[in-house]
Each structure stands twice: as structure tokens, then as C-alpha cells.
Amino acid sequence: MITLDGLTKQYPGTAQPAVDHISLTIPKGEVCVLIGPSGCGKTTTMRLINRLIEPSGGTIELQGRDVTHMDAVELRRGIGYVIQQVGLFPHLTIAENIATVPRLLGWDAARTDKRIDELLELVALEPVTYRDRYPRDLSGGQKQRVGVARALAADPPVMLMDEPFGAIDPITRTRLQDEFQRIQARLKKTVVFVTHDLDEAIRMGDRIAILREGRVVQYDTPEAILARPANAFVEEFVGQDRALKRLSLYTVESRMGPVASVADDAPRLRADTTLRDALSALLGARSELALVLDPSGAALGTLRLEDVHAAAAGR
Amino acid sequence: MMLLLEAWTFILEHPARFGQALYTHVVLSAAALGTAAAIAIPLGIVVADRARGALLAVNAANIGRTLPSLAVLALVMPVLGTGFAPSWFALTLLALPPILINTCAGMREVDADVVDAARGMGMSAREIVFRIKLPLALPVLFAGVRTAAVQVVSGAVLASYIGGGGLGDFITAGIAMMAVPQLLVGAIPATLLSLGTDFLFGRIQRRLTPIGLRT
């Protein structure tokens, strides 16, 4: 669990604090997304947690310990750190990059070696192929997979991720988001995730903190933020299409009704399709009804346009 | 062609003198380069992290660079006298600027994101210097050493003027006596030595470039 209390960062010679009395509690095992327009203090807040920036006031507690009283270097070795530009060490192989923190912690070679293979497999890179390559041999997406593997190396309970998928093409980004969610479902890290992309925030976040001018405007679950924006700023920030964004939070499976007979030309949907994509399919087929199938093609249920309406309206 | 033959004959007739001059030339150059590297590399590493320090060091080094080698030797003589030591000192001064400038530049050019990642993962300032910045700066740093080495080997010819010995002795004597063959005995080996140094240090530079950065 991470608790920020009255956290403030004021740079000398500036009128307004970059981070202004932020108080947040991030439960263990959850992903908290910090989002807001540029200059809102989201990255500064994240960098205060591992003390890459020293706070001017307030406290940061990590699993009940006040981090300002810990040795900064020691602290950072226990926190996974992923940045947009990845920052792989170009003179070291992929294996050596991943081994960074284990080596700093003095792990023996056999244990480190085993861990490298485990992590490469976790991020879907074949160990035999990638271990001895250098960062320049990798694509942007592969580099960021290694970046995530490197951050997870010593199995830190907390991860800080600063726009980790921001510099990656949209198709690869979606894949990496999916993979990270799969990894997170298994590992249950406490994650602080900075982004400026609301769709990403909704996909990745268990909770979203919307920041503006160094303050938290709203801190809530994605569903609640989309259904009940706290003020005009949040409403504008989440956009006119927030009903559609809400739909992307739900799968067809969670809203479908029992199997019924449908027209031959009604859309066929997989159970894990989002309601947003389901709506698109219904509109495209000019249909009120879609059939939900399992991977083998057996009918699981039906989805009515009304079900989609209800979900969008928050019912 | 005749002159070359005469020069060659001169070497064969005076093997001890030639050997001694060549030896002094190499030792003088190596001593000056080694001393300069021992001062400029640590200094460059330390000042690279301080914006003002780096600016100061690089500017000072640039001024040092504009001084003609002969002028440096001439300026040293009244203070340190003549012989090996003042030549060593003067050549060290000559070698400092390129090494300092390149060490500083190499350290400062390391990608800020790489350094941020290293800090964020819990490397201490020392670990960042020795495990990340220095290996990445090494090719640029060593390019400075290479430049300095060639300058020192060439500049060492002038040590003869202040009694430092080396291959320059044949050149000064050759000029004084209007003996071209003897002049060549100094000039040609000195030139070959400079070219050889450049080639050798070029090879070392390539070896020192981390595999992940080689092109």
C-alpha cells in the first residue's frame, strides 16, 4: 500500500507548487493511474515516490514505512521503475540489462540467470533468442518489454511506470497493455501508472486520479469517473464520448441475457468482446440483437441493444 | 633518393645514438601522455556533472589548445630549466586539453534517459559513473587520448630545443649544419611514429567501444 499525505513539491522561484498537498491511498495490488494535462504534476508525483525528486512537504508511506527516512538508493532498489524512453543500457546485453537490480542486490549468478529466463518468458520474448542481443537490435515494443522485465527483476512489490507505452505504435501499444494486464493479474503489484491517454487510464487503472495544477481533482474507479465526473473540468477532460468509454469497461459476457433465437444476419460476438465493440457490431449490422458464442462456436447468450444502452447509462 | 640512402647510412653508422633518441622520444611521449591522462580523465569525470565546472574546464582547455607547442616549451624553460623534466611537463600540458574536453563531452553526452533509468533502479552516483556513464563515454574519451597522443608524439620533436632529447635532436642538428640527410633521420621516423601512434590508438579505440555501440 502507498499512502501520500499532503505531498507537496515547490520549486524555488516558482509561484505555484508543482505538486500541491496531494493525498492519495493506493491499496496493495492495485493499479493507480495518474492522469491530467501536461504540467499537472503527474510525473513529479510519481518521481517523489522513489525520491528521484525530494518533496518540499508532506509524507509518503510505502507499506507503512516513511520513505523520506530511508536511504534513497536502497528504496529505489525495492521499487520497479519503467519510463517511456525505456532507458535500456546500450552497452549491456538484454540479459545484463534485466540483471541490473539483482546484481546490485548481490544475487548469485545461478539465481540471476534463472530469473532472466523467467522474465523473458513472462514478457513473451524467447530467452534463447534474446538473452545475448543488444538493445539496438530490438524494436520499440520489444525494448519496452525488456524495460518491464528489468523493472520486475527483483520482484519489487511496487512499480512506478511513467507513460510506459506512450512512444509505441497503437497496435503494439494495445498488445503491450493486454500483456501487462495479464502479468499484473498474476503478480498483483501495487502500480503507479502515469499517462496522458484517458483510454489507457480506463483500461489499465483500478483507480484513476485526475490531476490539475498539482492537485487531485477526482480520485475514483474508472466507472465512477465516467458516470459521475466531479466537476466541469473532469467532465471536459473525459470528453463527449464518455458513454462510449464506459462501454469499453464491460465485456459482452457481463451484460448478455439467455440464449434466444436470432436472425441469420445478426452479429456473432465473442464473450470477451467489449460492449463498445459490440455496439459497433450492432450498429454496423443494423441489428437489435447479437449472438454471443464461446471459442468453439457454441451459443452462450444474446446481447440486446438495450443491454448496451443500460450499461452506457450506468444502470 | 640519394638523401634517403644517406640518411639510412647515417642510422646504420650511429645505431646507439639513433636508438637512444628514439627511446627518449617514446618514453617522453608516453610519460607526458600518461600523466595527462591520469590528471584529465578523473578531472573530466568530476567536472562533467557540474555545469559550471564543465564550462570552466572546457574553456580553460580550449585556451590551452590554442597555445603553440613551441611557445609552451619556451614558457616552461625559464621556470624549469632544460632537460627531460621540463619537456615532460610541457608535453603534459599539451596533452591535457583534448583528453579533458573529450572526457567531459563523453560523460555529458550519455543519454539522460539511460541515466534516469539507472538512478530510478537504485544505482548510486558512483555506480552510475562506473557502470553506465564511463563505459558509454569510453569511445569519445579515448578519441581525446588518441588526439593527445598524436600531438605529444609530434610535439616531442620540439623537446630538443630545451634539451629534452628525442628525434628532434637530429632535426635541430640537421638544420644547424645544413645537413639534410641528418634532418631526415629525425623527421622521417618522427613522422612514422606519429602515424603509427594514430593507427595503434585507433585500433585500441575500436576495441574499447562496447559491442552494443559498435557500428
Tab-separated table of C-alpha atoms in Angstrom, chain A residues 84-273:
chain	number	residue	atom	x	y	z
A	84	GLN	CA	8.613	5.988	-21.671
A	85	GLN	CA	12.049	6.158	-23.289
A	86	VAL	CA	12.848	2.774	-21.669
A	87	GLY	CA	16.464	3.768	-20.977
A	88	LEU	CA	17.988	0.348	-21.617
A	89	PHE	CA	21.756	0.360	-21.164
A	90	PRO	CA	23.060	0.193	-24.739
A	91	HIS	CA	26.414	-1.322	-23.817
A	92	LEU	CA	24.847	-4.271	-21.999
A	93	THR	CA	23.043	-7.298	-23.406
A	94	ILE	CA	19.337	-7.835	-22.771
A	95	ALA	CA	20.228	-10.403	-20.083
A	96	GLU	CA	22.647	-7.986	-18.405
A	97	ASN	CA	20.062	-5.218	-18.544
A	98	ILE	CA	17.499	-7.410	-16.799
A	99	ALA	CA	20.110	-8.486	-14.254
A	100	THR	CA	20.768	-4.872	-13.171
A	101	VAL	CA	18.899	-4.825	-9.861
A	102	PRO	CA	19.648	-8.474	-8.929
A	103	ARG	CA	23.348	-7.650	-9.372
A	104	LEU	CA	23.031	-4.507	-7.278
A	105	LEU	CA	21.393	-6.657	-4.620
A	106	GLY	CA	24.192	-9.213	-4.833
A	107	TRP	CA	22.251	-12.223	-6.091
A	108	ASP	CA	24.384	-15.184	-7.127
A	109	ALA	CA	24.839	-15.908	-10.823
A	110	ALA	CA	22.674	-19.044	-10.954
A	111	ARG	CA	19.690	-17.348	-9.342
A	112	THR	CA	20.050	-14.254	-11.561
A	113	ASP	CA	20.347	-16.422	-14.675
A	114	LYS	CA	17.215	-18.371	-13.868
A	115	ARG	CA	15.344	-15.141	-13.171
A	116	ILE	CA	16.386	-13.643	-16.533
A	117	ASP	CA	14.864	-16.582	-18.413
A	118	GLU	CA	11.690	-16.485	-16.331
A	119	LEU	CA	11.220	-12.797	-17.020
A	120	LEU	CA	11.918	-13.013	-20.737
A	121	GLU	CA	9.281	-15.724	-20.942
A	122	LEU	CA	6.902	-13.594	-18.897
A	123	VAL	CA	7.172	-10.723	-21.394
A	124	ALA	CA	6.915	-13.129	-24.347
A	125	LEU	CA	10.494	-12.882	-25.620
A	126	GLU	CA	12.204	-16.201	-26.348
A	127	PRO	CA	15.173	-16.353	-23.910
A	128	VAL	CA	17.460	-18.273	-26.279
A	129	THR	CA	16.941	-15.678	-28.989
A	130	TYR	CA	17.050	-12.502	-26.950
A	131	ARG	CA	19.381	-13.020	-23.965
A	132	ASP	CA	22.573	-12.082	-25.727
A	133	ARG	CA	21.246	-9.411	-28.042
A	134	TYR	CA	21.878	-5.720	-27.539
A	135	PRO	CA	19.155	-3.083	-27.131
A	136	ARG	CA	19.806	-1.597	-30.565
A	137	ASP	CA	18.773	-4.923	-32.167
A	138	LEU	CA	15.248	-4.599	-30.718
A	139	SER	CA	12.102	-2.819	-31.914
A	140	GLY	CA	10.447	-0.179	-29.737
A	141	GLY	CA	7.872	-2.641	-28.438
A	142	GLN	CA	10.495	-5.274	-27.653
A	143	LYS	CA	12.617	-2.698	-25.847
A	144	GLN	CA	9.700	-1.788	-23.603
A	145	ARG	CA	9.037	-5.479	-22.862
A	146	VAL	CA	12.629	-5.694	-21.702
A	147	GLY	CA	12.100	-2.463	-19.751
A	148	VAL	CA	9.185	-4.070	-17.916
A	149	ALA	CA	11.139	-7.305	-17.352
A	150	ARG	CA	14.072	-5.309	-15.972
A	151	ALA	CA	11.788	-3.453	-13.570
A	152	LEU	CA	10.266	-6.734	-12.355
A	153	ALA	CA	13.627	-8.483	-11.961
A	154	ALA	CA	13.981	-8.382	-8.188
A	155	ASP	CA	10.232	-8.910	-7.722
A	156	PRO	CA	9.532	-5.478	-6.176
A	157	PRO	CA	6.093	-5.099	-4.567
A	158	VAL	CA	5.697	-1.625	-6.069
A	159	MET	CA	6.102	-0.475	-9.676
A	160	LEU	CA	6.299	3.076	-10.979
A	161	MET	CA	5.510	3.396	-14.675
A	162	ASP	CA	5.834	6.734	-16.466
A	163	GLU	CA	3.939	6.589	-19.775
A	164	PRO	CA	5.484	3.190	-20.438
A	165	PHE	CA	3.631	2.599	-23.697
A	166	GLY	CA	3.466	6.242	-24.813
A	167	ALA	CA	6.139	6.062	-27.518
A	168	ILE	CA	4.866	2.853	-29.107
A	169	ASP	CA	2.662	2.468	-32.186
A	170	PRO	CA	-1.057	1.980	-31.411
A	171	ILE	CA	-1.289	-1.698	-32.376
A	172	THR	CA	1.753	-2.724	-30.360
A	173	ARG	CA	0.601	-0.470	-27.519
A	174	THR	CA	-2.698	-2.321	-27.232
A	175	ARG	CA	-0.868	-5.638	-27.221
A	176	LEU	CA	1.550	-4.464	-24.527
A	177	GLN	CA	-1.354	-3.133	-22.440
A	178	ASP	CA	-3.056	-6.521	-22.685
A	179	GLU	CA	0.128	-8.313	-21.754
A	180	PHE	CA	0.776	-6.026	-18.845
A	181	GLN	CA	-2.747	-6.655	-17.564
A	182	ARG	CA	-2.188	-10.391	-17.850
A	183	ILE	CA	1.098	-10.058	-15.932
A	184	GLN	CA	-0.495	-7.776	-13.341
A	185	ALA	CA	-3.374	-10.210	-12.800
A	186	ARG	CA	-0.761	-12.804	-11.877
A	187	LEU	CA	1.734	-10.735	-9.931
A	188	LYS	CA	-0.591	-8.258	-8.186
A	189	LYS	CA	1.903	-5.428	-7.878
A	190	THR	CA	0.984	-2.083	-6.437
A	191	VAL	CA	1.406	0.118	-9.504
A	192	VAL	CA	1.524	3.870	-10.007
A	193	PHE	CA	0.963	4.418	-13.704
A	194	VAL	CA	1.312	7.840	-15.318
A	195	THR	CA	-0.337	8.522	-18.663
A	196	HIS	CA	-1.989	11.339	-20.565
A	197	ASP	CA	-4.165	8.933	-22.537
A	198	LEU	CA	-7.603	8.522	-20.995
A	199	ASP	CA	-8.397	5.315	-22.881
A	200	GLU	CA	-5.220	3.814	-21.471
A	201	ALA	CA	-6.142	5.037	-17.989
A	202	ILE	CA	-9.557	3.388	-18.228
A	203	ARG	CA	-8.087	0.127	-19.488
A	204	MET	CA	-5.221	-0.103	-17.038
A	205	GLY	CA	-6.463	1.566	-13.892
A	206	ASP	CA	-8.233	0.067	-10.906
A	207	ARG	CA	-8.385	3.683	-9.798
A	208	ILE	CA	-7.727	6.908	-11.620
A	209	ALA	CA	-6.501	10.138	-10.065
A	210	ILE	CA	-7.184	13.132	-12.273
A	211	LEU	CA	-4.686	15.896	-11.566
A	212	ARG	CA	-4.802	19.560	-12.401
A	213	GLU	CA	-2.264	22.198	-11.411
A	214	GLY	CA	-0.687	19.936	-8.831
A	215	ARG	CA	-3.911	18.908	-7.133
A	216	VAL	CA	-6.127	15.834	-7.286
A	217	VAL	CA	-9.440	16.817	-8.840
A	218	GLN	CA	-11.030	13.382	-8.630
A	219	TYR	CA	-9.781	10.008	-7.394
A	220	ASP	CA	-12.096	7.150	-8.149
A	221	THR	CA	-12.678	3.968	-10.114
A	222	PRO	CA	-12.865	4.377	-13.910
A	223	GLU	CA	-16.594	3.540	-13.808
A	224	ALA	CA	-17.315	6.228	-11.221
A	225	ILE	CA	-15.263	8.881	-13.006
A	226	LEU	CA	-17.071	8.241	-16.269
A	227	ALA	CA	-20.509	8.043	-14.642
A	228	ARG	CA	-20.101	10.909	-12.182
A	229	PRO	CA	-17.431	13.442	-13.130
A	230	ALA	CA	-16.710	15.542	-10.024
A	231	ASN	CA	-16.803	18.877	-11.844
A	232	ALA	CA	-16.798	20.610	-15.205
A	233	PHE	CA	-13.044	20.126	-15.604
A	234	VAL	CA	-13.282	16.353	-15.252
A	235	GLU	CA	-16.344	16.270	-17.476
A	236	GLU	CA	-14.469	18.079	-20.201
A	237	PHE	CA	-11.356	16.007	-19.611
A	238	VAL	CA	-13.189	12.706	-20.014
A	239	GLY	CA	-14.838	14.083	-23.145
A	240	GLN	CA	-18.135	13.927	-25.006
A	241	ASP	CA	-17.641	10.253	-25.704
A	242	ARG	CA	-17.557	9.179	-22.092
A	243	ALA	CA	-20.595	6.956	-22.616
A	244	LEU	CA	-18.601	5.059	-25.229
A	245	LYS	CA	-15.580	4.950	-22.940
A	246	ARG	CA	-17.759	3.428	-20.246
A	247	LEU	CA	-18.798	0.708	-22.647
A	248	SER	CA	-15.183	-0.302	-23.102
A	249	LEU	CA	-15.101	-1.195	-19.402
A	250	TYR	CA	-17.587	-4.026	-19.782
A	251	THR	CA	-17.487	-7.295	-21.656
A	252	VAL	CA	-20.404	-8.738	-23.531
A	253	GLU	CA	-20.437	-11.638	-21.096
A	254	SER	CA	-21.205	-9.362	-18.114
A	255	ARG	CA	-24.332	-7.914	-19.770
A	256	MET	CA	-25.764	-10.637	-22.000
A	257	GLY	CA	-29.054	-12.383	-21.492
A	258	PRO	CA	-30.007	-16.017	-22.045
A	259	VAL	CA	-29.739	-17.652	-25.446
A	260	ALA	CA	-32.553	-16.739	-27.772
A	261	SER	CA	-33.145	-17.214	-31.437
A	262	VAL	CA	-31.600	-14.519	-33.607
A	263	ALA	CA	-31.754	-13.610	-37.254
A	264	ASP	CA	-29.193	-15.236	-39.545
A	265	ASP	CA	-27.511	-11.917	-40.260
A	266	ALA	CA	-27.257	-10.878	-36.577
A	267	PRO	CA	-23.679	-10.247	-35.421
A	268	ARG	CA	-21.768	-13.071	-33.737
A	269	LEU	CA	-19.678	-11.901	-30.774
A	270	ARG	CA	-17.060	-13.470	-28.511
A	271	ALA	CA	-17.841	-13.379	-24.784
A	272	ASP	CA	-14.784	-11.218	-24.049
A	273	THR	CA	-15.656	-8.530	-26.611
